[in-house]
PDB file of C-alpha atoms in Angstrom:
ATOM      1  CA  UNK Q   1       0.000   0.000   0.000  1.00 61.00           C
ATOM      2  CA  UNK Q   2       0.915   3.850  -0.503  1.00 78.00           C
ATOM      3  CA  UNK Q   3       2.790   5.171   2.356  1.00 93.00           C
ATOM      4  CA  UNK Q   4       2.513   8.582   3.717  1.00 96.00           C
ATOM      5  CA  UNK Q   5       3.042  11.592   1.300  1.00 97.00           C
ATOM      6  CA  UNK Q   6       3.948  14.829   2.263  1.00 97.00           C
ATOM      7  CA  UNK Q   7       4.375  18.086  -0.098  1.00 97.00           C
ATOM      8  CA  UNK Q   8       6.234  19.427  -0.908  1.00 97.00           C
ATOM      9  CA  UNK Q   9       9.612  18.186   0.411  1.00 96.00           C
ATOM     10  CA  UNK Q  10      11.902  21.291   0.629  1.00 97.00           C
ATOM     11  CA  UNK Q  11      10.263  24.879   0.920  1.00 97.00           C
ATOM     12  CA  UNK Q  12      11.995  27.788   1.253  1.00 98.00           C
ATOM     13  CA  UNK Q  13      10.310  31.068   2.260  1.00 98.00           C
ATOM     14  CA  UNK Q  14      10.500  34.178   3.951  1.00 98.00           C
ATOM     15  CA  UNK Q  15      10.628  35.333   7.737  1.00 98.00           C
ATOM     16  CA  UNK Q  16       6.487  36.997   7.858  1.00 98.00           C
ATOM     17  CA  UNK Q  17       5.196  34.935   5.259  1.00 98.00           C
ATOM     18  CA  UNK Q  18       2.879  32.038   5.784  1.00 98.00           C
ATOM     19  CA  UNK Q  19       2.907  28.473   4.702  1.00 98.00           C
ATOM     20  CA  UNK Q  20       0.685  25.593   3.743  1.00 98.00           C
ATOM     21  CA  UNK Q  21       2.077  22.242   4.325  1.00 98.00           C
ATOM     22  CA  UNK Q  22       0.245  18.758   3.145  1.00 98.00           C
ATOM     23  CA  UNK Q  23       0.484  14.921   4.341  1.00 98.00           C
ATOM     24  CA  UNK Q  24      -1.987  12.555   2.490  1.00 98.00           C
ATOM     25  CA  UNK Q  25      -1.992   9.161   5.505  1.00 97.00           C
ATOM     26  CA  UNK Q  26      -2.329   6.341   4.151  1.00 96.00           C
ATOM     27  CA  UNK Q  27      -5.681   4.359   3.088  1.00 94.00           C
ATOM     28  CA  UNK Q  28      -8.113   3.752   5.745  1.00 92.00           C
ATOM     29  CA  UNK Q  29      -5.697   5.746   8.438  1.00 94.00           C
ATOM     30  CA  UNK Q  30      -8.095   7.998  10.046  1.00 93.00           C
ATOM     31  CA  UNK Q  31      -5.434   9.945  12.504  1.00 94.00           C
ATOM     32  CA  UNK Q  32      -2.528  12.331  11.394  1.00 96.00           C
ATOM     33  CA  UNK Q  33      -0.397  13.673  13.842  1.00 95.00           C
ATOM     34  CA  UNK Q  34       2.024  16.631  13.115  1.00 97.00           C
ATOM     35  CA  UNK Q  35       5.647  16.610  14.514  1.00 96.00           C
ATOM     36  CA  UNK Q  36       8.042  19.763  14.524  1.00 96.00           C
ATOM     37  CA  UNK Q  37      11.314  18.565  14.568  1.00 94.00           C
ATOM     38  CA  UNK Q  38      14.965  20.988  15.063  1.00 91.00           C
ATOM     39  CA  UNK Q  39      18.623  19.847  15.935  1.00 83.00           C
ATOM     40  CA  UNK Q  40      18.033  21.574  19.388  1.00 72.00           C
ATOM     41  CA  UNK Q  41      14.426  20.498  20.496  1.00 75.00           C
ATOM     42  CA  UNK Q  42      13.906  16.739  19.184  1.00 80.00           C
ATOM     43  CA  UNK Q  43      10.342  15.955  17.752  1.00 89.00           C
ATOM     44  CA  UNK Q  44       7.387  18.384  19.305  1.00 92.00           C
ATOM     45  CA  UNK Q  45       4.198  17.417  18.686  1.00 92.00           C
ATOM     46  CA  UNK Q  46       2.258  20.164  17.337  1.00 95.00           C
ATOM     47  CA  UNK Q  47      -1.384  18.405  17.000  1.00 93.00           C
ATOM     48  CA  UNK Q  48      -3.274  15.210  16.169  1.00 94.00           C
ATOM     49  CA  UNK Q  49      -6.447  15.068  14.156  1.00 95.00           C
ATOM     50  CA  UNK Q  50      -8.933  12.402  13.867  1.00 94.00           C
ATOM     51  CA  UNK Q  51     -11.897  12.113  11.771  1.00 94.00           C
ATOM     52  CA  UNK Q  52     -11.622  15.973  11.209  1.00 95.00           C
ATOM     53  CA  UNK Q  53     -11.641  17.111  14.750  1.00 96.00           C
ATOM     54  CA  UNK Q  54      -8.274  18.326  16.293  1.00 95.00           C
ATOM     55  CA  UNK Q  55      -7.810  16.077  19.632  1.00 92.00           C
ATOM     56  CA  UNK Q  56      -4.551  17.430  21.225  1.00 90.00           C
ATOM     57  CA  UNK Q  57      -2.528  20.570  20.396  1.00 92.00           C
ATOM     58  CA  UNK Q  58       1.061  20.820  21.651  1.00 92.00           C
ATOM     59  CA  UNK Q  59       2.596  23.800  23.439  1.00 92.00           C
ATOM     60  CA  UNK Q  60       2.686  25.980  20.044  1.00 95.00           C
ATOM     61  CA  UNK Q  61       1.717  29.282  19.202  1.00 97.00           C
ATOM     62  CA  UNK Q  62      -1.567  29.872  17.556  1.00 96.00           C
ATOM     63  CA  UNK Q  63       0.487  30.999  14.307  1.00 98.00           C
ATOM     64  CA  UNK Q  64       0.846  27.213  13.849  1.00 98.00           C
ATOM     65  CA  UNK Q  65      -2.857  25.356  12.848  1.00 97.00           C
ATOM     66  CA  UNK Q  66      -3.762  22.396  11.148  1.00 97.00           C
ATOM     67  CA  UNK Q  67      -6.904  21.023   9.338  1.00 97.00           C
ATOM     68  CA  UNK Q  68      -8.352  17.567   8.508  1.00 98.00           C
ATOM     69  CA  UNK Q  69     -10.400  16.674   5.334  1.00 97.00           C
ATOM     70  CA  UNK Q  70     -13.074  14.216   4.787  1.00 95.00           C
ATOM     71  CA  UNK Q  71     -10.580  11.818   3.095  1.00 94.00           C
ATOM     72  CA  UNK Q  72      -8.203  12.621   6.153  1.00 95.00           C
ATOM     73  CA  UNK Q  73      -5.887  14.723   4.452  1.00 97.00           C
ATOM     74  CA  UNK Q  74      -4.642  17.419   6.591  1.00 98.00           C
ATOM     75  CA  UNK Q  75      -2.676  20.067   6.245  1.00 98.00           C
ATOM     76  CA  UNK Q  76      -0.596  22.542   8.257  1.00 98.00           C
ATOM     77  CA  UNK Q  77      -0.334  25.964   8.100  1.00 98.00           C
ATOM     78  CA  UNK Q  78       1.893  28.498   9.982  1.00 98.00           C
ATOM     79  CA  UNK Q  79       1.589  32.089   9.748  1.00 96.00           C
ATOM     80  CA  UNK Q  80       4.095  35.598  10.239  1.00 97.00           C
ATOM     81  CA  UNK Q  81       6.716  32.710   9.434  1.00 98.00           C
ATOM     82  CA  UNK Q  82      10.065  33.055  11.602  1.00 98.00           C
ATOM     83  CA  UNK Q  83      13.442  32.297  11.686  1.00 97.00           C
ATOM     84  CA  UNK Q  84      12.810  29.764  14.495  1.00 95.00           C
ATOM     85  CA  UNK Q  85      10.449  27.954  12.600  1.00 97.00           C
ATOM     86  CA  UNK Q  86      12.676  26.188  10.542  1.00 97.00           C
ATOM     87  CA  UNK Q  87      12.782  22.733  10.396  1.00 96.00           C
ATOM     88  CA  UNK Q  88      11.512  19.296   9.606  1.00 96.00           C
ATOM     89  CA  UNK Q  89       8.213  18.996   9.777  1.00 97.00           C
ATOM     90  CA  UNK Q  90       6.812  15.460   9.626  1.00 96.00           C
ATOM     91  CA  UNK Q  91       3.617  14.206   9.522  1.00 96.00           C
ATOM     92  CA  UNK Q  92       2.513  10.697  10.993  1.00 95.00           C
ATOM     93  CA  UNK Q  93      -0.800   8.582  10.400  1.00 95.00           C
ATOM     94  CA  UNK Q  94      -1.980   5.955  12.350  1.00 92.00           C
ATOM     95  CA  UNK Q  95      -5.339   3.912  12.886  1.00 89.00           C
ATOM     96  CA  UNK Q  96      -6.486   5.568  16.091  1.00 82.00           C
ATOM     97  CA  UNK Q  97      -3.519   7.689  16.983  1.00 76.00           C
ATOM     98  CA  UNK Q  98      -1.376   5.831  19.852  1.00 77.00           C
ATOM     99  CA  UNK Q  99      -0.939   2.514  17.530  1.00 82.00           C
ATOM    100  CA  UNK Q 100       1.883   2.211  15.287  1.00 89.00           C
ATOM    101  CA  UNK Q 101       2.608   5.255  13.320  1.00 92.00           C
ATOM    102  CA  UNK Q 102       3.593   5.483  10.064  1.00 94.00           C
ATOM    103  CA  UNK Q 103       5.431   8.758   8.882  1.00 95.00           C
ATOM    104  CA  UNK Q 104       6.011  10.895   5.678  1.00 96.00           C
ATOM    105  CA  UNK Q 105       9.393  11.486   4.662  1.00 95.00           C
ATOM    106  CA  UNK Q 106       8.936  15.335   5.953  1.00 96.00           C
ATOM    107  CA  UNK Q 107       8.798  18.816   4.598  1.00 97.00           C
ATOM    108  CA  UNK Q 108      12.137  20.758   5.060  1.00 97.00           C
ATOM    109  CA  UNK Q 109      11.018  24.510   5.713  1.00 98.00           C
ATOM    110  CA  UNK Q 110      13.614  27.148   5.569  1.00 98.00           C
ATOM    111  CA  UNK Q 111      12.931  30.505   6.731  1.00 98.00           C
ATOM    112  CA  UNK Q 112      15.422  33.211   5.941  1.00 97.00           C
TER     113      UNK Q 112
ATOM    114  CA  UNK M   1       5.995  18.584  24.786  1.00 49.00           C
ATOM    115  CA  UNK M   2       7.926  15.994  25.520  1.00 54.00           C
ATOM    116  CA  UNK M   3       7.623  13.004  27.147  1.00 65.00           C
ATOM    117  CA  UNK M   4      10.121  10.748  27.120  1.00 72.00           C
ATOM    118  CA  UNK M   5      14.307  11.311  27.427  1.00 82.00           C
ATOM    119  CA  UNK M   6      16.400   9.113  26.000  1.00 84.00           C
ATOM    120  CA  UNK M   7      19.737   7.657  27.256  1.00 85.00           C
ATOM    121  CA  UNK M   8      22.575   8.013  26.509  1.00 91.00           C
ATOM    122  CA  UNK M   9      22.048  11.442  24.101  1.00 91.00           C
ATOM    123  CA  UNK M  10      24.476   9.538  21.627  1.00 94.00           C
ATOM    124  CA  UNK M  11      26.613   5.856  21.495  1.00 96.00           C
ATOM    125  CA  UNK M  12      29.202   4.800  19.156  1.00 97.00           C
ATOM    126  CA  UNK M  13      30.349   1.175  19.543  1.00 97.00           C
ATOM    127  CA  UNK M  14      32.052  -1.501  17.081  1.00 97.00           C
ATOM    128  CA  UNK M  15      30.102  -3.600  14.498  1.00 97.00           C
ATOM    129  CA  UNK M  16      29.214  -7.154  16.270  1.00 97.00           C
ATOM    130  CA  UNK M  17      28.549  -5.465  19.786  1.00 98.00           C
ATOM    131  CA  UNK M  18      25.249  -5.053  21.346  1.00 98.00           C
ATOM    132  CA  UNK M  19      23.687  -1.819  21.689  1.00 97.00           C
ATOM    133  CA  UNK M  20      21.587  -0.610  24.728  1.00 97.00           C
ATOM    134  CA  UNK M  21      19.426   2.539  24.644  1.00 96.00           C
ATOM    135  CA  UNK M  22      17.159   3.498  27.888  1.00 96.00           C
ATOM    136  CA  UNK M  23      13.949   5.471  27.939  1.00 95.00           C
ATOM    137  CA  UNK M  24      12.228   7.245  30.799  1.00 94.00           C
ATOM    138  CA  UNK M  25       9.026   9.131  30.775  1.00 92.00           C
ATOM    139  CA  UNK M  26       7.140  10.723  33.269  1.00 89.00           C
ATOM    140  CA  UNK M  27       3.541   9.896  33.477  1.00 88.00           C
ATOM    141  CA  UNK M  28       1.136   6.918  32.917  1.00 90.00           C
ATOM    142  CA  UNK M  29       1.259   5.447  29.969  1.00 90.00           C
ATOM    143  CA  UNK M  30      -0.904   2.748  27.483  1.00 89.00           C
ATOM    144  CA  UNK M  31       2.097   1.436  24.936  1.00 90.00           C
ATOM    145  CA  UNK M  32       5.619   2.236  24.327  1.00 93.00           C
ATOM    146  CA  UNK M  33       6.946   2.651  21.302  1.00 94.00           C
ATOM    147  CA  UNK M  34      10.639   2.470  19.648  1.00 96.00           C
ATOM    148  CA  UNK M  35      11.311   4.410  16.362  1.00 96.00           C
ATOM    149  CA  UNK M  36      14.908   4.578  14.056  1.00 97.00           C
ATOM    150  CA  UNK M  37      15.237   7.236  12.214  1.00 95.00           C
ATOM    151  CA  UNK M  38      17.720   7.624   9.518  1.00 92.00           C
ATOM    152  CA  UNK M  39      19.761  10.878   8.431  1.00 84.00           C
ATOM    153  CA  UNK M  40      16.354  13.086   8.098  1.00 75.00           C
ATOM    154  CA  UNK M  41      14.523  11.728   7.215  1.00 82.00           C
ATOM    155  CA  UNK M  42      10.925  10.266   8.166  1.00 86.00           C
ATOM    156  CA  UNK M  43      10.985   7.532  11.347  1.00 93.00           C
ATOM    157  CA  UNK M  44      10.405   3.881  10.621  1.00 95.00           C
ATOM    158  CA  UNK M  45       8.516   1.774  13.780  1.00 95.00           C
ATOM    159  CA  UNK M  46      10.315  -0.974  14.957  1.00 97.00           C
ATOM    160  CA  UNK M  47       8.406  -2.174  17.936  1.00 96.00           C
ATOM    161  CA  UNK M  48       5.496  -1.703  20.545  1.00 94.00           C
ATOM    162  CA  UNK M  49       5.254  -2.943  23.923  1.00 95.00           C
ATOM    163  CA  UNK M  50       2.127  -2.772  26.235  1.00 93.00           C
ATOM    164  CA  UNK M  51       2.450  -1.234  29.901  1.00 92.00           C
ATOM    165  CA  UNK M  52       1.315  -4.919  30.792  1.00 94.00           C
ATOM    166  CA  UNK M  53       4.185  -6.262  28.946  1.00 96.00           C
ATOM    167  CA  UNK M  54       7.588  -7.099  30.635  1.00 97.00           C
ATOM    168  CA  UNK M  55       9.985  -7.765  27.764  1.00 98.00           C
ATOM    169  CA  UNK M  56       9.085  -7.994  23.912  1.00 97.00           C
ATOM    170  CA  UNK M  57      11.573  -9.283  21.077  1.00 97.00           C
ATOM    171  CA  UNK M  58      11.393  -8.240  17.427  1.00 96.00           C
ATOM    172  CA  UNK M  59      14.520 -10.188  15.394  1.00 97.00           C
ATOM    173  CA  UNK M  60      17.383  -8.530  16.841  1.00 97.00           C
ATOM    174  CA  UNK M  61      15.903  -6.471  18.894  1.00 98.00           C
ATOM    175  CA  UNK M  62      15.188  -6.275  22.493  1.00 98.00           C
ATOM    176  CA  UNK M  63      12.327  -4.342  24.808  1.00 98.00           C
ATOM    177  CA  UNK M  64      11.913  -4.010  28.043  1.00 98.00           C
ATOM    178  CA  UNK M  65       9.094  -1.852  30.229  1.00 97.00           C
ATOM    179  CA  UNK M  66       9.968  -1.110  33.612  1.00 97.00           C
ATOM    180  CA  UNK M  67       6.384   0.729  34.221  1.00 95.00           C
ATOM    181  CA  UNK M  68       7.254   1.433  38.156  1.00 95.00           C
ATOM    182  CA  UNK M  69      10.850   2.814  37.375  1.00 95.00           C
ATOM    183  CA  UNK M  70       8.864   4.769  34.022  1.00 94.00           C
ATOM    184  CA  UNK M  71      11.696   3.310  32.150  1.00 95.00           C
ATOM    185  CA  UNK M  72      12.433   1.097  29.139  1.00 96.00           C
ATOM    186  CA  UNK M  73      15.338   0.154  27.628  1.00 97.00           C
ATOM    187  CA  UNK M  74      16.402  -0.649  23.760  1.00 98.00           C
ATOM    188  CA  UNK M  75      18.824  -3.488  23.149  1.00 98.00           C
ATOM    189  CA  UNK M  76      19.819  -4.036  19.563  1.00 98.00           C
ATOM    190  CA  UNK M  77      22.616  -7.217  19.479  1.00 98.00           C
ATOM    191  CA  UNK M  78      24.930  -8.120  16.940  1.00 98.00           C
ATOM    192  CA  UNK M  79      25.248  -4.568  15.697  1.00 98.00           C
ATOM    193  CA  UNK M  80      25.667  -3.900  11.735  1.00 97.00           C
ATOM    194  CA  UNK M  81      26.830  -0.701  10.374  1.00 96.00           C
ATOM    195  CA  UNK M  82      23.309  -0.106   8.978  1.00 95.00           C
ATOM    196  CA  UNK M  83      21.954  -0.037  12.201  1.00 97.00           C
ATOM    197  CA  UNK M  84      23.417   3.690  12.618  1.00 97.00           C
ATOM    198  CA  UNK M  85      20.555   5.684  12.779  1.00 96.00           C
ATOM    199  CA  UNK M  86      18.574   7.671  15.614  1.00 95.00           C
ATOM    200  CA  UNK M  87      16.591   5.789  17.616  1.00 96.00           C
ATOM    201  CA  UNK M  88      13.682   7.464  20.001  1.00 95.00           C
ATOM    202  CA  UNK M  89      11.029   6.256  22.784  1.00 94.00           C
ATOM    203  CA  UNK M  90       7.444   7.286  22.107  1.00 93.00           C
ATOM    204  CA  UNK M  91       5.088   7.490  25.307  1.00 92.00           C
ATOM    205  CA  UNK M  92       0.633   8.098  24.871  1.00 87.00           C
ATOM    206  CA  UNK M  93       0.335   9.774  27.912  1.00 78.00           C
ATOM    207  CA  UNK M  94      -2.645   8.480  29.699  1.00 73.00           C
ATOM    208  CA  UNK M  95      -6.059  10.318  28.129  1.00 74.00           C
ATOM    209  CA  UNK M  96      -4.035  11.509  25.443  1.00 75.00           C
ATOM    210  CA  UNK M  97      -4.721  10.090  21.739  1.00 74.00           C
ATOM    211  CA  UNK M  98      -1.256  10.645  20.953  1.00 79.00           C
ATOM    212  CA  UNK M  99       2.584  10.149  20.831  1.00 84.00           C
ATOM    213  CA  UNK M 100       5.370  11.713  22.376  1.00 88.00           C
ATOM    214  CA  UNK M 101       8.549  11.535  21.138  1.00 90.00           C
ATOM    215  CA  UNK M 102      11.902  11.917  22.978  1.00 85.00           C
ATOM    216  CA  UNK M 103      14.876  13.178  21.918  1.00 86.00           C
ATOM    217  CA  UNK M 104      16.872  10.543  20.780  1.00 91.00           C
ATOM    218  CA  UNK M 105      20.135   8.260  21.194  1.00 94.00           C
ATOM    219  CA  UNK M 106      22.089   8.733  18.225  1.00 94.00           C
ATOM    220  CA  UNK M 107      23.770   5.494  17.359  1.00 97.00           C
ATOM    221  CA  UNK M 108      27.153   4.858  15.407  1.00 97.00           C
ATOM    222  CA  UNK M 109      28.113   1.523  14.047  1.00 97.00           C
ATOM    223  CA  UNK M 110      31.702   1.594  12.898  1.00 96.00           C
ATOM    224  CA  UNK M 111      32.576  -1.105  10.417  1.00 92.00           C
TER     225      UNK M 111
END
């Protein structure tokens, strides 16, 4: 089966811009948890959604959201981008969101 | 946040030795998870052990959940150089519908 895809890979943009990241989970896979992850900080979880409803939210600033779709899609979006948010962002789904998890290969955002 | 810390923050042994990586977390938990994670890139499960479970072996690989000490420990034997990788804990915090990651034990098989 398809693993998990995120989009795009690499992204480089500019500190105040926003950004639109996308994981598609794969088939039947009805949670997607989002993972910030830096060289300093290890892997923060930023949120998990299930079925289109948001269940937890890590300790992030409300710059950083997230949506589910019907075919749980989700994407993340992070506004007034700055330097500090660059990193690997990765993007895990799972069946109910504490089984095994399977992740995306990560979007690379660089803010300069 | 975080819930787990891994031990030690980094390891470097020979290939053919065994490799032992320790966990601790902090509150309740349902399952423990390990994860590898090569150069970044996305992480790749390896195993999952219950809070009911003692000890849990996957190939190579070795688990054990200590769930009074809130510790678990990562043995991989018979090292290979492809086994160099970052490894991390993952914790579900009781009531919480998902993972927690700690920050890793980078591991360095020499040839």
């Amino acid at each position: 089966k398809a693993g998990v895809t995120q989009t795009p890979r690499y992204l480089i943009k500019t500190r105040g811009q926003q950004v639109t990241l996308s994981c598609s989970p794969i088939s039947g896979h009805r949670s997607v948890s989002w993972y910030q992850q830096t060289p300093g900080q290890g892997l923060q979880f930023l949120f998990e959604y299930f079925s289109e409803t948001q269940r937890n939210k890590g300790n992030f600033p409300g710059r950083f959201s997230g949506r589910q779709f019907s075919n749980s899609r989700s994407e993340m979006n992070v506004s007034t981008l700055e330097l500090g948010d660059s990193a690997l962002y990765l993007c895990a789904s799972s069946w109910t969101g504490v089984t095994e998890a399977f992740f995306g290969q990560g979007t690379r955002l660089t803010v300069v | 946040s975080q819930q787990g810390e891994e031990d030690p923050q980094a390891l470097s042994i020979q290939e053919g030795e065994n490799a032992t990586m320790n966990c601790s977390y902090k509150t309740s938990i349902n399952n423990l998870q390990w994860y590898r994670q090569n150069s970044g890139r996305g992480l790749v499960h390896l195993i999952l052990i219950r809070s009911n479970e003692r000890e849990k072996h996957s190939g190579r690989l070795r688990v054990t959940l200590d769930t009074s000490k809130k510790s678990s420990s990562l043995l991989i034997t018979a090292s290979r150089a492809a086994d160099t990788a970052s490894y991390f804990c993952a914790t579900d915090p009781a009531g919480a519908n998902d993972m927690r990651f700690g920050a890793g034990t980078r591991l360095t098989v020499k040839p």
